[in-house]
Amino acid sequence: MNAPFNPSRTAHRDPFVAFVCDEATAEALRPIAVELGWSPEKVNKGGLRNAVQTLSVSASPNILFVDLSESGDPLNDINALAEVCEPGTVVIASGQVNDVRLYRDLLASGIHDYLLKPLNPDALRDVFAQAQSAMNAPKHVDATVERAHCAIAVIGTRGGAGASTIATSLAWLLSDKHARSTALLDLDVHFGTGALALDLEPGRGLTDAIENPSRIDGLFIERAMVRASERLAVLSAEAPIHSPIMSDGAAFYQLQEEMRSAFECTVIDLPRGMLVNHPHLITDVQVAVLVTDLTLAAARDAIRILSWFKSNAPQTQVILAANKVQPAAVLEISRKDFETSIERKIDLLVPFDAKLASQAAKLGKPLAEIAKNAKAMQPLADLAARITAMSEAELAADKAAPGKTPRGSSLLDKLKISMAGKAKK
């Protein structure tokens, strides 16, 4: 758990404090606290609400135990607790709700563990021992190879083209196959499926950011993003459809800036309307993947969006991906006619596979993960591999000529060469 650092509150930190809702829980904790050399008087009544009130005016302990039994919204209340906890506090929660989804969401929010009541003494000893180990473990300095950040926007020419499917799969490939810490930012605030496609609850992080842009910082990103895996985190939303989102786009841009610092890759699922309302969101995007189907309406809008990029974001390399491609006999427009219409080649084609798509949706996994051994999905793997290789080339070029190579130029130049070679084949 982390909160804004306040030196006046950290002059003295107790090794352990607990806030519980009932005497039975208190009686279970006190003897274990004594065994570990902690004061049993640090077991307080009042549960999570009392914890938030107390820690808002005093330093949080090294290890904090909170009882969620009286909480009507545990996830939201844990976020309130995070606001008043000092950096490094290890939080252990307990409650009466036996639900795997709640357990996963609580862990994703930053707590160390969640114990089901009534509390078992052996389980308490184990979790406290683990908490002490986590607290005392040396802080490892990331010794991985330095990498340039890559920002990729995925945009659909039309609704239903499959841009969100491509975005989720690309984020998974970058994180899983290329070991890049990756953020998936789903900017469809009302109808986004980024979290849903990964079988996650989106939380309120994105809507909170839009409503309170001043809160966006590294700690906010850490708390608000939902972890899909060790290297992949998602920021998505399911805002009520009766609540319009009023924003000048500053929050979206600030989120991108914070993610640039926290992750090696950012994949933005960008609704095409954002290009009209918030064109500045493309400023620092190196690669835009324009996802289309082979239809007349998509051809019309592909022409318009490609023209927009040429005029408004010439620094961004656009990759045109035809998705859900079916046999020629059932296509509305052939590939040749589509390319003639838009006056440009399609860079990659992803075939339509209803069975794999259905399986991915049912299991709550990205299409690329479900179809990782299917040749039909190889174009997505090739795209992810190309992007990572090019970001490494960009970093090498920047080091070779510091201050002379514009950010992203090596990536873009190499991408053009790679795509041109692919088209010739």
Coordinates of C-alpha atoms in Angstrom, one line a residue:
M1 CA 0.0 0.0 0.0
N2 CA 1.2 3.5 -0.8
A3 CA 0.1 7.0 -0.1
P4 CA 1.7 10.5 -0.5
F5 CA 4.7 10.6 1.7
N6 CA 4.4 12.8 4.8
P7 CA 7.6 12.9 6.9
S8 CA 5.8 14.3 10.0
R9 CA 3.7 11.1 10.1
T10 CA 6.6 8.6 9.7
A11 CA 8.8 9.6 12.7
H12 CA 7.5 6.6 14.6
R13 CA 5.9 3.5 13.0
D14 CA 4.6 0.7 15.0
P15 CA 5.6 -2.8 13.9
F16 CA 2.0 -4.0 14.0
V17 CA -1.5 -2.6 14.4
A18 CA -4.9 -4.3 13.9
F19 CA -8.4 -3.0 13.5
V20 CA -11.1 -5.7 14.0
C21 CA -14.9 -5.8 14.1
D22 CA -15.6 -8.4 16.9
E23 CA -14.1 -9.7 20.1
A24 CA -13.5 -13.2 18.7
T25 CA -11.2 -11.9 16.0
A26 CA -9.4 -9.8 18.6
E27 CA -8.9 -12.8 20.9
A28 CA -7.5 -14.8 18.0
L29 CA -5.0 -12.0 17.2
R30 CA -3.7 -11.0 20.6
P31 CA -1.8 -14.3 21.5
I32 CA -0.2 -14.4 18.1
A33 CA 0.9 -10.8 18.5
V34 CA 2.5 -11.6 21.8
E35 CA 4.3 -14.5 20.3
L36 CA 5.8 -12.2 17.7
G37 CA 6.9 -9.6 20.2
W38 CA 4.1 -7.1 19.4
S39 CA 1.9 -5.4 21.9
P40 CA -1.6 -7.0 22.2
E41 CA -2.9 -3.5 22.9
K42 CA -2.4 -2.7 19.3
V43 CA -5.4 -4.8 18.4
N44 CA -8.2 -2.1 18.1
K45 CA -11.9 -2.3 17.7
G46 CA -13.6 -0.7 14.8
G47 CA -12.7 -2.4 11.6
L48 CA -11.7 -0.7 8.3
R49 CA -13.6 2.5 9.0
N50 CA -11.7 3.1 12.2
A51 CA -8.4 2.2 10.5
V52 CA -8.9 4.9 7.9
Q53 CA -9.9 7.5 10.5
T54 CA -7.0 6.7 12.8
L55 CA -4.3 6.4 10.1
S56 CA -5.3 9.7 8.5
V57 CA -3.8 11.5 11.5
S58 CA -1.1 9.0 12.5
A59 CA 1.7 7.0 10.9
S60 CA 0.7 3.6 9.5
P61 CA 2.4 0.6 11.0
N62 CA 4.8 -1.8 9.2
I63 CA 2.2 -4.5 9.2
L64 CA -1.5 -3.6 9.3
F65 CA -4.4 -6.0 9.9
V66 CA -7.9 -4.9 8.9
D67 CA -11.2 -6.6 9.3
L68 CA -13.6 -6.1 6.3
S69 CA -16.6 -7.8 7.9
E70 CA -18.6 -4.5 8.2
S71 CA -17.6 -3.1 4.8
G72 CA -20.3 -2.9 2.2
D73 CA -17.8 -2.2 -0.6
P74 CA -14.5 -3.8 0.3
L75 CA -12.6 -2.8 -2.9
N76 CA -13.6 0.9 -2.6
D77 CA -12.8 0.9 1.1
I78 CA -9.4 -0.6 0.5
N79 CA -8.7 2.2 -1.9
A80 CA -9.6 4.7 0.8
L81 CA -7.2 2.9 3.2
A82 CA -4.5 3.1 0.5
E83 CA -4.8 6.9 0.6
V84 CA -3.7 7.1 4.3
C85 CA -1.1 4.3 4.3
E86 CA 2.6 5.2 4.2
P87 CA 4.8 3.5 1.5
G88 CA 5.9 0.1 2.5
T89 CA 3.0 -0.8 4.7
V90 CA 2.1 -4.5 4.4
V91 CA -1.7 -4.9 4.7
I92 CA -3.5 -8.2 5.6
A93 CA -7.3 -8.2 5.4
S94 CA -9.9 -10.6 6.8
G95 CA -13.6 -11.0 6.2
Q96 CA -16.5 -13.4 6.0
V97 CA -17.0 -13.3 2.2
N98 CA -15.7 -16.5 0.6
D99 CA -15.4 -15.4 -3.0
V100 CA -12.5 -16.1 -5.4
R101 CA -13.1 -13.0 -7.4
L102 CA -13.1 -10.7 -4.3
Y103 CA -9.8 -12.4 -3.2
R104 CA -8.2 -11.8 -6.6
D105 CA -9.4 -8.2 -6.7
L106 CA -8.2 -7.4 -3.2
L107 CA -4.7 -8.8 -4.0
A108 CA -4.7 -6.8 -7.2
S109 CA -5.5 -3.7 -5.2
G110 CA -2.3 -4.1 -3.2
I111 CA -3.0 -6.0 -0.1
H112 CA -0.7 -8.8 1.0
D113 CA -3.3 -11.5 1.8
Y114 CA -6.9 -12.1 2.7
L115 CA -8.0 -14.5 5.4
L116 CA -11.4 -16.0 5.8
K117 CA -13.1 -15.8 9.3
P118 CA -13.1 -17.4 11.8
L119 CA -9.3 -17.0 11.9
N120 CA -7.1 -20.0 12.3
P121 CA -4.0 -19.5 14.6
D122 CA -1.7 -21.4 12.3
A123 CA -2.9 -19.5 9.2
L124 CA -2.3 -16.2 11.2
R125 CA 1.3 -17.3 12.1
D126 CA 2.0 -18.2 8.5
V127 CA 0.7 -15.0 7.0
F128 CA 2.5 -12.8 9.5
A129 CA 5.7 -14.6 8.8
Q130 CA 5.2 -14.0 5.1
A131 CA 4.5 -10.4 5.7
Q132 CA 7.7 -10.0 7.8
S133 CA 9.7 -11.6 5.0
A134 CA 8.1 -9.4 2.4
M135 CA 8.8 -6.3 4.6
N136 CA 12.4 -7.3 5.3
A137 CA 13.3 -8.6 1.8
P138 CA 16.0 -6.5 0.1
K139 CA 14.6 -4.2 -2.5
H140 CA 15.9 -5.5 -5.8
V141 CA 17.1 -3.1 -8.4
D142 CA 15.8 -3.9 -11.8
A143 CA 18.8 -5.2 -13.7
T144 CA 17.0 -5.8 -16.9
V145 CA 18.3 -4.4 -20.2
E146 CA 17.4 -0.8 -20.7
R147 CA 14.5 -0.5 -23.1
A148 CA 12.9 2.4 -25.0
H149 CA 9.2 2.8 -24.2
C150 CA 6.9 2.0 -27.1
A151 CA 3.4 3.4 -27.3
I152 CA 0.9 1.7 -29.7
A153 CA -2.6 2.9 -30.4
V154 CA -5.1 0.5 -31.8
I155 CA -8.0 2.1 -33.7
G156 CA -11.0 0.5 -35.5
T157 CA -12.2 2.0 -38.8
R158 CA -15.7 0.8 -37.8
G159 CA -17.4 -0.6 -34.7
G160 CA -17.1 -4.4 -34.8
A161 CA -13.9 -4.5 -36.8
G162 CA -12.2 -6.1 -33.8
A163 CA -9.8 -3.4 -32.7
S164 CA -10.3 -4.3 -29.0
T165 CA -9.5 -7.9 -29.8
I166 CA -6.3 -6.9 -31.5
A167 CA -5.4 -4.5 -28.7
T168 CA -5.8 -7.1 -26.0
S169 CA -3.9 -9.7 -28.0
L170 CA -1.1 -7.4 -28.8
A171 CA -0.8 -6.3 -25.1
W172 CA -0.7 -10.0 -24.1
L173 CA 1.9 -10.9 -26.7
L174 CA 4.2 -8.0 -25.6
S175 CA 3.9 -8.9 -21.9
D176 CA 4.0 -12.7 -22.2
K177 CA 6.1 -13.6 -25.2
H178 CA 8.5 -10.6 -25.1
A179 CA 8.6 -10.1 -21.3
R180 CA 7.8 -6.4 -21.5
S181 CA 6.0 -4.7 -18.7
T182 CA 2.8 -3.6 -20.5
A183 CA -0.1 -1.3 -19.8
L184 CA -3.4 -1.8 -21.7
L185 CA -5.3 1.5 -21.6
D186 CA -8.9 1.1 -22.8
L187 CA -10.3 4.6 -23.5
D188 CA -13.8 3.4 -24.4
V189 CA -15.1 4.6 -21.0
H190 CA -18.7 3.4 -21.2
F191 CA -18.4 0.2 -23.4
G192 CA -14.7 -0.8 -23.1
T193 CA -14.0 -4.6 -23.1
G194 CA -10.3 -4.5 -22.1
A195 CA -10.9 -5.9 -18.6
L196 CA -13.7 -8.1 -19.7
A197 CA -11.6 -9.8 -22.3
L198 CA -9.1 -10.7 -19.6
D199 CA -11.8 -11.9 -17.1
L200 CA -11.2 -8.9 -14.8
E201 CA -13.4 -6.4 -13.0
P202 CA -12.4 -2.9 -14.4
G203 CA -12.7 -1.0 -11.1
R204 CA -13.1 2.7 -10.9
G205 CA -9.6 3.8 -11.7
L206 CA -10.3 5.2 -15.1
T207 CA -13.4 7.1 -14.1
D208 CA -11.7 8.5 -11.0
A209 CA -8.8 9.7 -13.2
I210 CA -11.2 11.5 -15.5
E211 CA -13.1 13.1 -12.6
N212 CA -10.0 14.0 -10.7
P213 CA -7.0 14.5 -13.1
S214 CA -5.0 16.2 -10.4
R215 CA -4.8 12.8 -8.6
I216 CA -3.0 11.1 -11.4
D217 CA 0.6 10.2 -10.5
G218 CA 2.7 7.1 -10.1
L219 CA 1.0 6.0 -7.0
F220 CA -2.4 6.4 -8.5
I221 CA -1.4 4.3 -11.5
E222 CA -0.1 1.6 -9.1
R223 CA -3.4 1.4 -7.2
A224 CA -5.8 2.0 -10.1
M225 CA -4.6 -0.5 -12.6
V226 CA -5.8 -4.1 -12.5
R227 CA -3.2 -6.8 -12.8
A228 CA -3.9 -9.4 -15.4
S229 CA -0.4 -11.0 -14.9
E230 CA 3.0 -10.1 -13.5
R231 CA 3.8 -8.0 -16.6
L232 CA 0.3 -7.0 -17.8
A233 CA -1.9 -4.4 -16.2
V234 CA -5.2 -3.0 -17.4
L235 CA -7.0 0.3 -16.9
S236 CA -10.5 0.1 -18.2
A237 CA -14.0 1.2 -17.2
E238 CA -17.7 0.5 -17.4
A239 CA -19.1 3.9 -16.6
P240 CA -22.9 4.2 -16.3
I241 CA -24.4 5.0 -19.7
H242 CA -26.6 7.6 -18.1
S243 CA -23.5 9.5 -17.0
P244 CA -21.7 11.4 -19.9
I245 CA -18.0 11.8 -19.4
M246 CA -17.0 15.5 -19.6
S247 CA -13.3 15.8 -20.2
D248 CA -10.9 17.9 -22.3
G249 CA -8.7 14.9 -22.7
A250 CA -6.0 16.1 -20.2
A251 CA -6.6 13.1 -17.9
F252 CA -6.1 10.7 -20.8
Y253 CA -2.9 12.4 -21.8
Q254 CA -1.6 12.5 -18.3
L255 CA -2.4 8.8 -17.9
Q256 CA -0.3 8.1 -21.0
E257 CA 2.6 10.1 -19.5
E258 CA 2.5 8.2 -16.2
M259 CA 2.3 4.9 -18.0
R260 CA 5.4 5.8 -20.0
S261 CA 7.3 6.0 -16.7
A262 CA 5.8 2.9 -15.2
F263 CA 5.8 0.5 -18.1
E264 CA 7.9 -0.5 -21.1
C265 CA 5.0 -0.7 -23.5
T266 CA 1.6 1.0 -23.6
V267 CA -1.2 -0.3 -25.8
I268 CA -4.0 2.1 -26.1
D269 CA -7.4 0.9 -27.3
L270 CA -8.4 4.2 -28.8
P271 CA -12.0 4.7 -30.1
R272 CA -11.9 6.5 -33.4
G273 CA -14.0 9.4 -32.1
M274 CA -11.0 10.3 -29.8
L275 CA -9.1 11.4 -33.0
V276 CA -11.8 14.0 -33.5
N277 CA -12.2 15.1 -29.9
H278 CA -8.7 14.7 -28.5
P279 CA -6.2 14.6 -31.3
H280 CA -3.3 15.4 -28.9
L281 CA -3.5 11.8 -27.6
I282 CA -1.6 10.7 -30.6
T283 CA 1.3 13.1 -30.0
D284 CA 3.6 10.6 -28.4
V285 CA 2.3 7.4 -30.1
Q286 CA 4.9 5.8 -32.3
V287 CA 2.8 3.2 -34.0
A288 CA -1.0 3.2 -34.7
V289 CA -2.6 -0.1 -35.7
L290 CA -5.7 0.7 -37.8
V291 CA -7.9 -2.3 -37.7
T292 CA -10.5 -2.7 -40.5
D293 CA -12.8 -5.3 -42.1
L294 CA -13.1 -5.6 -45.8
T295 CA -16.4 -3.7 -46.3
L296 CA -17.4 -0.6 -48.3
A297 CA -18.1 1.5 -45.1
A298 CA -14.7 0.5 -43.7
A299 CA -12.9 1.5 -46.9
R300 CA -14.6 4.9 -46.8
D301 CA -13.5 5.5 -43.1
A302 CA -10.0 4.0 -43.7
I303 CA -9.5 6.7 -46.3
R304 CA -10.6 9.4 -43.9
I305 CA -8.6 8.1 -40.9
L306 CA -5.4 7.6 -43.0
S307 CA -5.8 11.2 -44.3
W308 CA -6.2 12.4 -40.7
F309 CA -2.9 10.8 -39.7
K310 CA -1.1 12.2 -42.7
S311 CA -2.2 15.7 -41.8
N312 CA -2.3 15.6 -38.0
A313 CA 0.3 13.0 -36.9
P314 CA 2.9 12.4 -39.6
Q315 CA 5.3 11.2 -36.9
T316 CA 3.1 8.2 -36.2
Q317 CA 3.6 5.1 -38.4
V318 CA 0.2 3.6 -39.3
I319 CA -0.1 -0.2 -39.8
L320 CA -3.2 -1.3 -41.6
A321 CA -4.5 -4.6 -40.3
A322 CA -7.4 -6.4 -42.0
N323 CA -9.2 -8.4 -39.3
K324 CA -11.9 -11.2 -39.5
V325 CA -10.9 -11.9 -43.1
Q326 CA -13.1 -14.6 -44.6
P327 CA -12.8 -16.5 -47.9
A328 CA -13.0 -14.4 -51.0
A329 CA -16.4 -15.8 -52.0
V330 CA -18.1 -14.2 -48.9
L331 CA -16.1 -10.9 -48.7
E332 CA -18.0 -7.7 -49.4
I333 CA -14.9 -6.3 -51.0
S334 CA -11.9 -8.2 -52.2
R335 CA -8.5 -7.3 -50.8
K336 CA -7.4 -6.0 -54.2
D337 CA -10.4 -3.7 -54.6
F338 CA -10.1 -2.5 -51.0
E339 CA -6.4 -1.6 -51.5
T340 CA -7.2 0.1 -54.8
S341 CA -9.9 2.1 -53.1
I342 CA -7.7 3.3 -50.2
E343 CA -4.6 3.6 -52.4
R344 CA -2.4 1.7 -50.1
K345 CA -1.5 -1.9 -49.2
I346 CA -2.9 -3.8 -46.3
D347 CA 0.1 -4.7 -44.0
L348 CA -1.3 -7.8 -42.3
L349 CA -4.4 -10.0 -42.5
V350 CA -5.9 -11.8 -39.6
P351 CA -8.3 -14.6 -40.7
F352 CA -11.7 -15.0 -39.1
D353 CA -11.9 -18.1 -36.9
A354 CA -15.3 -18.3 -35.1
K355 CA -14.3 -21.3 -33.0
L356 CA -11.2 -19.6 -31.6
A357 CA -13.0 -16.3 -31.0
S358 CA -15.8 -18.1 -29.1
Q359 CA -13.4 -20.0 -27.0
A360 CA -11.4 -16.9 -26.1
A361 CA -14.6 -15.1 -25.0
K362 CA -15.8 -18.0 -22.9
L363 CA -12.5 -18.4 -21.1
G364 CA -11.8 -14.7 -20.7
K365 CA -8.5 -14.9 -22.4
P366 CA -6.9 -12.9 -25.3
L367 CA -7.4 -14.4 -28.7
A368 CA -3.6 -14.6 -29.2
E369 CA -3.3 -16.7 -26.1
I370 CA -6.0 -19.1 -27.1
A371 CA -4.7 -19.3 -30.7
K372 CA -0.9 -19.3 -29.8
N373 CA -0.3 -22.4 -31.8
A374 CA -2.6 -21.6 -34.7
K375 CA -0.9 -20.5 -37.9
A376 CA -3.8 -18.2 -38.7
M377 CA -2.9 -15.9 -35.8
Q378 CA 0.8 -15.7 -36.7
P379 CA 0.4 -12.2 -38.2
L380 CA -0.3 -10.9 -34.7
A381 CA 2.8 -12.6 -33.3
D382 CA 4.9 -11.1 -36.1
L383 CA 3.6 -7.7 -35.4
A384 CA 4.5 -7.9 -31.7
A385 CA 7.9 -9.2 -32.6
R386 CA 8.5 -6.4 -35.0
I387 CA 7.5 -3.7 -32.6
T388 CA 9.8 -5.0 -29.8
A389 CA 12.7 -5.4 -32.2
M390 CA 12.2 -1.9 -33.5
S391 CA 12.0 -0.3 -30.0
E392 CA 15.4 -1.9 -29.3
A393 CA 16.8 -0.5 -32.5
E394 CA 15.4 2.9 -31.5
L395 CA 17.2 2.8 -28.2
A396 CA 20.5 1.8 -29.8
A397 CA 20.2 4.7 -32.3
D398 CA 19.5 7.2 -29.5
K399 CA 22.5 6.0 -27.6
A400 CA 24.7 6.2 -30.7
A401 CA 23.6 9.8 -31.4
P402 CA 22.2 11.4 -28.3
G403 CA 20.3 14.5 -28.9
K404 CA 20.4 14.1 -32.7
T405 CA 17.9 11.2 -33.4
P406 CA 14.3 12.3 -32.8
R407 CA 12.4 10.0 -30.5
G408 CA 10.9 7.2 -32.5
S409 CA 12.5 7.9 -35.8
S410 CA 14.6 4.7 -35.9
L411 CA 11.5 2.7 -34.9
L412 CA 9.4 4.3 -37.6
D413 CA 12.1 4.0 -40.3
K414 CA 12.7 0.4 -39.6
L415 CA 9.0 -0.3 -39.4
K416 CA 8.5 1.2 -42.9
I417 CA 11.3 -1.0 -44.3
S418 CA 9.9 -4.1 -42.6
M419 CA 6.4 -3.5 -43.8
A420 CA 7.5 -2.7 -47.3
G421 CA 9.4 -6.0 -47.4
K422 CA 6.4 -7.9 -46.1
A423 CA 4.2 -6.3 -48.8
K424 CA 6.5 -7.3 -51.6
K425 CA 6.4 -10.9 -50.4

